[in-house]
Coordinates of N, CA, C and O in Angstrom, one line a residue:
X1033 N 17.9 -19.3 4.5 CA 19.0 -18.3 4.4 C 18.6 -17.2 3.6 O 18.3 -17.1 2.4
X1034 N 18.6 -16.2 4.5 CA 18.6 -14.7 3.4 C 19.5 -14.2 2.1 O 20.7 -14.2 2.0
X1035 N 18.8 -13.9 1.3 CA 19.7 -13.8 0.2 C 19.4 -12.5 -0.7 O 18.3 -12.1 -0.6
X1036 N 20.3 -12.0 -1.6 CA 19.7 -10.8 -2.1 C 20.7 -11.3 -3.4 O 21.6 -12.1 -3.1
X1037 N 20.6 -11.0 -4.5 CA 21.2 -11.4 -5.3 C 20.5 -10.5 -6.8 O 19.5 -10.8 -7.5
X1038 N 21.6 -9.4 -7.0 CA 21.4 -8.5 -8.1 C 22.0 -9.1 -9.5 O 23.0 -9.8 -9.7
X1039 N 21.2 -8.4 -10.5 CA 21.8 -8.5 -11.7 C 21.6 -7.6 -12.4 O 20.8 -6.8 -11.9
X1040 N 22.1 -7.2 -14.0 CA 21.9 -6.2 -14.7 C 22.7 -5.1 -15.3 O 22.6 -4.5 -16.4
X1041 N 23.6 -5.2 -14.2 CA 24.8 -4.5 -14.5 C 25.5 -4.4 -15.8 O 24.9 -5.1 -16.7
X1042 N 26.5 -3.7 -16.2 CA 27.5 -3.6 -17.8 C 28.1 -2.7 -17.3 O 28.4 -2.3 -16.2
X1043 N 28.3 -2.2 -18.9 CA 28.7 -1.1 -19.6 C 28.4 -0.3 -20.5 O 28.9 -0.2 -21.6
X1044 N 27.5 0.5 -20.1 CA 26.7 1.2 -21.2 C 27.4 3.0 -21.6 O 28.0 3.9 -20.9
X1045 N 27.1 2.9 -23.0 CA 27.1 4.7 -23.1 C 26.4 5.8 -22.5 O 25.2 5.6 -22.3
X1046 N 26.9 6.9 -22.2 CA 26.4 8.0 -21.4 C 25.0 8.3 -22.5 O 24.8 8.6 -23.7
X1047 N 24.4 8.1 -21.7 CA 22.5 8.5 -22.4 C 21.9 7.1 -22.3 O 20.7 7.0 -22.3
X1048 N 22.7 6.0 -22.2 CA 22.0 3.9 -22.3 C 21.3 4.0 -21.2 O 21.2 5.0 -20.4
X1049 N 20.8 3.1 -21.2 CA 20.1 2.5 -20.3 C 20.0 1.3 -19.6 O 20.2 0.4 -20.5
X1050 N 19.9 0.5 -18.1 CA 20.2 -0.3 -17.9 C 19.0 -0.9 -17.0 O 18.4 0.1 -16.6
X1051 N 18.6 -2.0 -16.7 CA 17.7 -2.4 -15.5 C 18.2 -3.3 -14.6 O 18.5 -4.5 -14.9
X1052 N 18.3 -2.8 -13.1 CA 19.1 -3.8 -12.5 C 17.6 -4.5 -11.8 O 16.5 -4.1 -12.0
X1053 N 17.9 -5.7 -11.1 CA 17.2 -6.7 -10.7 C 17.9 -7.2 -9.6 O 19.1 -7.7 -9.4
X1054 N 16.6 -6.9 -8.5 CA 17.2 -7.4 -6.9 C 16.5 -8.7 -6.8 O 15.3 -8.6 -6.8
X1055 N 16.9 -10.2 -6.8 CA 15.9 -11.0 -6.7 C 16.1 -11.6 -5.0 O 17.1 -12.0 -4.5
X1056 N 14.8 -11.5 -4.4 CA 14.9 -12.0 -2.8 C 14.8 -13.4 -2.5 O 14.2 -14.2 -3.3
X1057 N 15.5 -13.8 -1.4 CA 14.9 -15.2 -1.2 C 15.5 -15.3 0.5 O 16.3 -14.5 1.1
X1058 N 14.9 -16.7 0.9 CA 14.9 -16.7 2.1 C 14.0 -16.0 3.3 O 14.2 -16.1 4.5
X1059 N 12.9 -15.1 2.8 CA 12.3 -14.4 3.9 C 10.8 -13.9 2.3 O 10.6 -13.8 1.1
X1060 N 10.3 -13.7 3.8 CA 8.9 -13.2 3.2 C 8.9 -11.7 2.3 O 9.1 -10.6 2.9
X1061 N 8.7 -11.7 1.1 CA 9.4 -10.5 0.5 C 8.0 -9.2 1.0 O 8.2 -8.0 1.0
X1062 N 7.7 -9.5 1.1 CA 5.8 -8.3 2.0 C 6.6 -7.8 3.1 O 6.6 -6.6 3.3
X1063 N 7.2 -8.7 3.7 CA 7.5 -8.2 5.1 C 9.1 -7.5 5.3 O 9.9 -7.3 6.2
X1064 N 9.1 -7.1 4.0 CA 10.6 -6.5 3.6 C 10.7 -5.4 3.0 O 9.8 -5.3 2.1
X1065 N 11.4 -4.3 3.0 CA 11.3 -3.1 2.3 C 12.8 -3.6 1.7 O 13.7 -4.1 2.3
X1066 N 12.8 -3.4 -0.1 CA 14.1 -3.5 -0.8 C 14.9 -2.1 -0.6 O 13.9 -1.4 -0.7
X1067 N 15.4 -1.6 -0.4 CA 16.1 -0.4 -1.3 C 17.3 -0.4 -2.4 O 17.9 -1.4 -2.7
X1068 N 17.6 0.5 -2.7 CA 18.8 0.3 -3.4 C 20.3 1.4 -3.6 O 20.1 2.6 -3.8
X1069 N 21.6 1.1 -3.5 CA 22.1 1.6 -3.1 C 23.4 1.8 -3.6 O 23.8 0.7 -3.9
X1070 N 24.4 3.0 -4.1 CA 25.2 2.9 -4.9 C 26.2 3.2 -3.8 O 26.0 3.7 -2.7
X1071 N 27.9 2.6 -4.6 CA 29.1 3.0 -4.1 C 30.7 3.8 -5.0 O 31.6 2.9 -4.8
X1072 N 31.0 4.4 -5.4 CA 31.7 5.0 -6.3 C 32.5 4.4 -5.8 O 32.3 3.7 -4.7
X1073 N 34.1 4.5 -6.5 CA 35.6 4.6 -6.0 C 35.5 5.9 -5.0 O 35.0 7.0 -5.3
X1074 N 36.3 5.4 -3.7 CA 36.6 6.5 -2.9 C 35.5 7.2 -2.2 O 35.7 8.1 -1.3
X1075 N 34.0 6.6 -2.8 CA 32.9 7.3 -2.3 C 32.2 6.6 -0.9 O 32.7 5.5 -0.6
X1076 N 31.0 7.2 -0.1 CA 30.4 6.3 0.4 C 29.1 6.0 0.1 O 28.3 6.8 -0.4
X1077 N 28.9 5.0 0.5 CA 27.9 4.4 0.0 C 26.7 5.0 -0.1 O 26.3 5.3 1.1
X1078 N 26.1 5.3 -0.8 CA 24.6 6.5 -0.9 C 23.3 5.8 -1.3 O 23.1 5.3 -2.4
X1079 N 22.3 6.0 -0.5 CA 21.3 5.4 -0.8 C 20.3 6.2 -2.3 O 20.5 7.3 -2.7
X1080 N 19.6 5.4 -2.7 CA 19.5 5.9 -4.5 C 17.7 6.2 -4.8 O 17.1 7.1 -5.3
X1081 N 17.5 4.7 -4.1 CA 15.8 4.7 -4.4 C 15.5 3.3 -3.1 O 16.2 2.4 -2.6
X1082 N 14.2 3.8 -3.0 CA 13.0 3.1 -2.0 C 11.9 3.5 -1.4 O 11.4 4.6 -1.5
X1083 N 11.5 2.6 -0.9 CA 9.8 3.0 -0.6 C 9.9 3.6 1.0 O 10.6 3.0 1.8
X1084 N 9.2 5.0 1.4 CA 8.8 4.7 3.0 C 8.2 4.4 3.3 O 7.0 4.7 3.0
X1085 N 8.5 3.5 4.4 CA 7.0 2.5 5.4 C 6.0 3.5 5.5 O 4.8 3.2 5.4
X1086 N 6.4 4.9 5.8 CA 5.1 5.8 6.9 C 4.2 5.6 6.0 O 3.0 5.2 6.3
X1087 N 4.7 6.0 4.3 CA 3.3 6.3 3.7 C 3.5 6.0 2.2 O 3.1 6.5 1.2
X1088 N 4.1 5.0 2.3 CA 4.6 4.2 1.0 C 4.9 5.5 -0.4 O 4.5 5.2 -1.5
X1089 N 5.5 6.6 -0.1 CA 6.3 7.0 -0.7 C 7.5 6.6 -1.7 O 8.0 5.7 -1.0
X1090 N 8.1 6.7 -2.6 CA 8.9 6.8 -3.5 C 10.1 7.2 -2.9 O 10.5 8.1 -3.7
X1091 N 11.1 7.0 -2.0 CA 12.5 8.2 -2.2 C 13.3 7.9 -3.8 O 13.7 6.9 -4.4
X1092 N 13.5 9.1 -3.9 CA 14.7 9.2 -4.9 C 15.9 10.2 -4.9 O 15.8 11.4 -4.7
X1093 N 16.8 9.6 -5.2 CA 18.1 10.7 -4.3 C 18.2 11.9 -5.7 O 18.1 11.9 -6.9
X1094 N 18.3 12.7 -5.1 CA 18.5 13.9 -6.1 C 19.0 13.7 -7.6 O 18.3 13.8 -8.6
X1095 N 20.4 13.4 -7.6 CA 20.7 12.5 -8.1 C 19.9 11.7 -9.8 O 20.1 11.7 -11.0
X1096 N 19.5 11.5 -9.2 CA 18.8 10.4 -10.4 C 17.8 10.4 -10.3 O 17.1 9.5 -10.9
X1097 N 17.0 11.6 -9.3 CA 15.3 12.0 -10.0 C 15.1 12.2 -11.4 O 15.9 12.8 -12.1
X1098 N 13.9 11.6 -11.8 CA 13.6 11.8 -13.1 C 14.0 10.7 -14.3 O 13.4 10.6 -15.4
X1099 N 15.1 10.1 -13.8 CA 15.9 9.2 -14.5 C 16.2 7.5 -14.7 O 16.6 6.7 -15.6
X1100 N 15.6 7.5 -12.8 CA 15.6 6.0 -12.3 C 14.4 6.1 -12.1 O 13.8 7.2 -11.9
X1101 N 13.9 4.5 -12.0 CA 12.5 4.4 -11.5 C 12.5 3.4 -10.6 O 13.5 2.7 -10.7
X1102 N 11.8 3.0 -9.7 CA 11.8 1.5 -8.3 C 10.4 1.0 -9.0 O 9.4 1.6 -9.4
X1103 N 10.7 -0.3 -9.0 CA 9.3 -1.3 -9.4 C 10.0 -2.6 -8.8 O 11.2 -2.9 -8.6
X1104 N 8.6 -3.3 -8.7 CA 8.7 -4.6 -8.2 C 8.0 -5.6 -8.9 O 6.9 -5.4 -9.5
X1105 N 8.6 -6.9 -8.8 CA 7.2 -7.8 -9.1 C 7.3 -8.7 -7.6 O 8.2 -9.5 -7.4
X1106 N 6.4 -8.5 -6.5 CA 6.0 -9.6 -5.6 C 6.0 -10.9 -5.8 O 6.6 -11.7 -5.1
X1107 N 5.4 -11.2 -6.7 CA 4.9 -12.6 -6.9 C 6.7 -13.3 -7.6 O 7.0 -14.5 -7.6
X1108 N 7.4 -12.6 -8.0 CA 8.6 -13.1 -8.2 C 9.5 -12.8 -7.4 O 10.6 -13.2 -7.6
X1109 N 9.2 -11.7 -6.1 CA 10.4 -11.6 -5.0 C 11.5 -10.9 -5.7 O 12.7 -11.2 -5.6
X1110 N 11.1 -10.0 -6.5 CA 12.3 -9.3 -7.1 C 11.9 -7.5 -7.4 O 11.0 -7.1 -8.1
X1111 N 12.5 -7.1 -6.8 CA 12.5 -5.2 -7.0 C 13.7 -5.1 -8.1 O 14.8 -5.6 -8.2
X1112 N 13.1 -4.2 -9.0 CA 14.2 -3.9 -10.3 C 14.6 -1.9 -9.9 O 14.0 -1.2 -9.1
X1113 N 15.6 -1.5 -10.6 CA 15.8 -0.3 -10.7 C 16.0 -0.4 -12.1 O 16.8 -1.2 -12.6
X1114 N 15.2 0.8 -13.0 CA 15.5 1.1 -14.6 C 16.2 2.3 -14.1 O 16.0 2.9 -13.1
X1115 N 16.9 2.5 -14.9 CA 18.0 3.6 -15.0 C 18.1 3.7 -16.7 O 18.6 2.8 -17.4
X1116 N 17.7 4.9 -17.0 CA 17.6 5.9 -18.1 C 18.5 7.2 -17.9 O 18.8 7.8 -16.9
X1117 N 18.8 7.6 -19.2 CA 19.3 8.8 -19.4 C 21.1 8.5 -18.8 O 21.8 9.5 -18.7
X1118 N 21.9 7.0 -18.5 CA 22.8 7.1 -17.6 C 23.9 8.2 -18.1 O 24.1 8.7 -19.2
X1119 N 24.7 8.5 -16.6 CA 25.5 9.5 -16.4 C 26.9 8.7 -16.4 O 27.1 7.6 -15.9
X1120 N 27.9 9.6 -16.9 CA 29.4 9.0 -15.9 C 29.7 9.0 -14.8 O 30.6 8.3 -14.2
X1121 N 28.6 9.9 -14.3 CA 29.1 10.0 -12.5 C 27.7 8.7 -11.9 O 27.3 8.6 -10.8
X1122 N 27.2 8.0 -13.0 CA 26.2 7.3 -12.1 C 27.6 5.8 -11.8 O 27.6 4.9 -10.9
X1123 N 28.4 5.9 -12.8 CA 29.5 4.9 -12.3 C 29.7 4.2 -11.5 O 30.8 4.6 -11.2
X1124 N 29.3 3.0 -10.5 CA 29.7 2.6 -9.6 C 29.1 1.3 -9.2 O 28.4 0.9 -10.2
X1125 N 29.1 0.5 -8.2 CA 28.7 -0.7 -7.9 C 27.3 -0.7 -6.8 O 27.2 -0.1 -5.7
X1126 N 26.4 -1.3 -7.6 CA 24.8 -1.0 -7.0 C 24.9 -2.1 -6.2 O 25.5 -3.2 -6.4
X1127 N 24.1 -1.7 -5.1 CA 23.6 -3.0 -4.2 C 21.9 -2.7 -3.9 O 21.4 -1.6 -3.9
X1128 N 21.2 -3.8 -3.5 CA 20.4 -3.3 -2.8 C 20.3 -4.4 -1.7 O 20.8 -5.5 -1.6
X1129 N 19.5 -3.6 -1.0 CA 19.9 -4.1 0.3 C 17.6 -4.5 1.1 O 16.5 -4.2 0.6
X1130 N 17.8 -5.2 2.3 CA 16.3 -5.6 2.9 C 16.8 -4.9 4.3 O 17.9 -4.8 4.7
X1131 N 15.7 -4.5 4.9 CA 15.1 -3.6 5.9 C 13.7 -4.8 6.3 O 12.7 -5.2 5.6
X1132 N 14.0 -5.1 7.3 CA 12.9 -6.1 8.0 C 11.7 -4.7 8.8 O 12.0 -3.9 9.7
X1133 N 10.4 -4.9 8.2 CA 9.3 -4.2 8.2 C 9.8 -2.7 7.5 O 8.8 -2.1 7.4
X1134 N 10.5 -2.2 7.2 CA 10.8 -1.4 6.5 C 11.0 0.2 7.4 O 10.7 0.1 8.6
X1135 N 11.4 1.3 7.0 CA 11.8 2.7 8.0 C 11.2 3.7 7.2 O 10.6 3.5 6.2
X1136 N 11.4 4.5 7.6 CA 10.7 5.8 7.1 C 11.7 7.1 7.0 O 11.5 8.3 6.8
X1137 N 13.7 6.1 7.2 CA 14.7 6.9 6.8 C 15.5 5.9 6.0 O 16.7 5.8 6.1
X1138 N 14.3 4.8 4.6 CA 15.1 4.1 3.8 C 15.9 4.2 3.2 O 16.3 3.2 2.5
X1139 N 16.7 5.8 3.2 CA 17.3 5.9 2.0 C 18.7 6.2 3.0 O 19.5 7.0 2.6
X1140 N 18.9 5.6 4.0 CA 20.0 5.3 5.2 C 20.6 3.8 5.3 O 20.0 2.9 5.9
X1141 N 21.7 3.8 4.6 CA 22.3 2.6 5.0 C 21.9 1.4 6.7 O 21.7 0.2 6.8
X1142 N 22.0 2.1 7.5 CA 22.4 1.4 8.9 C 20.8 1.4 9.1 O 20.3 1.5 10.2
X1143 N 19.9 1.2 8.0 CA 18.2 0.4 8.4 C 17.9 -0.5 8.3 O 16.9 -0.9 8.7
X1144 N 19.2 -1.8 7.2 CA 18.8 -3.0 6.1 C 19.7 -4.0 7.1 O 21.0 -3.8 7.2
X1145 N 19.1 -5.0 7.6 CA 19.9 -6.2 7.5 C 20.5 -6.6 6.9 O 21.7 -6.8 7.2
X1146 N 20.1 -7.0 5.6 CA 20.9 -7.6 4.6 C 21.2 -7.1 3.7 O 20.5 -6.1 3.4
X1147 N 22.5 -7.6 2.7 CA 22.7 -7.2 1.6 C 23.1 -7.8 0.8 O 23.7 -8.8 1.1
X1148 N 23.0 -7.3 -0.8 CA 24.1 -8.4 -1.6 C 25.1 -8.6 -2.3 O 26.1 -8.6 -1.5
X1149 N 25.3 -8.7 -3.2 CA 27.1 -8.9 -3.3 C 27.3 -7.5 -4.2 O 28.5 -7.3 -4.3
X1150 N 26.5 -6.4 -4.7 CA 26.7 -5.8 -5.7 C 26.6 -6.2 -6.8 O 26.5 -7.4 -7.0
X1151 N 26.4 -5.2 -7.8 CA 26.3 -5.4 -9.3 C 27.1 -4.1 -10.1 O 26.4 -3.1 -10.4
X1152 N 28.5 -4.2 -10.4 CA 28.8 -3.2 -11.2 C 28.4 -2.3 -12.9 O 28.4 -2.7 -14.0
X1153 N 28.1 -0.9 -12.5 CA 27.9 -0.2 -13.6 C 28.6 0.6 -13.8 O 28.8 1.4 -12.8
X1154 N 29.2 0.8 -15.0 CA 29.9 1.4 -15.9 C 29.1 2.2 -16.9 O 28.2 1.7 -17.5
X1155 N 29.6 3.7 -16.9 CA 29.0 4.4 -17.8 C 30.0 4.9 -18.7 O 30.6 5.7 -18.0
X1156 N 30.4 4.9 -19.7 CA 31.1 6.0 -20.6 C 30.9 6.5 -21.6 O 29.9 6.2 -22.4
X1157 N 32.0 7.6 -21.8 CA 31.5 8.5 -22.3 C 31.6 8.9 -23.7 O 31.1 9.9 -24.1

C-alpha cells in the first residue's frame, strides 16, 4: 500500500522556521518524484517545490524562493521541505504528494497519484 505520510508542522513566529518531512512507503522511492504542496483557507491548492524529470531541476514557487529548500534522504524514503524566514501568508496545510516516474510540469497538481493526509502550518505574527 502507498503511503505518504508528513510531519513537522506547528506554530511558529513570523521569521521561525520549520522542517516538514514527507516519509514514503509502499513503492520504490527512485521511481517517484515527491513534490510538495500548499492549501490556504479558501485557496487552491498550489504547488511549492520539486524536482523536474527533464533535467532534474529545482522548481520553486515564487513565493518561497530563497526561503524553502527540497532535500531528500533516499536511503530513508523521505523528502523534507526547510522553510526559513516563515511568513503569515505561508499559513496553511502542506501536503506532498508522488508522481510515478515523475513530469516536467511538477509543480501541477493533476501529475501525482498519491497523496497524504497534510500537515498543518501556522505562522504568526
Amino acid at each position: 500500500e502507498v503511503q505518504l505520510v508528513e510531519s513537522g508542522g506547528g506554530l511558529v513566529q513570523a521569521g521561525g522556521s520549520l522542517r516538514l518531512s514527507c516519509k514514503a512507503s509502499g513503492f520504490t522511492f527512485d521511481d517517484y518524484a515527491i513534490g510538495w504542496f500548499r492549501q490556504a483557507p479558501g485557496k487552491e491548492r498550489e504547488g511549492i517545490s520539486c524536482i523536474r524529470s527533464s533535467d532534474g531541476s529545482t522548481y520553486y514557487a515564487d513565493s518561497v524562493k530563497g526561503r524553502f529548500t527540497l532535500s531528500s534522504d533516499n536511503a530513508k524514503n523521505t523528502m523534507y521541505l526547510q522553510m526559513n524566514s516563515l511568513k503569515t501568508e505561508d499559513t496553511a496545510v502542506y501536503y506532498c504528494a508522488a508522481d510515478e516516474g515523475g513530469s516536467n510540469y511538477c509543480e501541477h497538481r493533476d501529475e501525482y497519484d498519491y497523496w497524504g493526509q497534510g500537515t498543518q502550518v501556522t505562522v504568526s505574527s
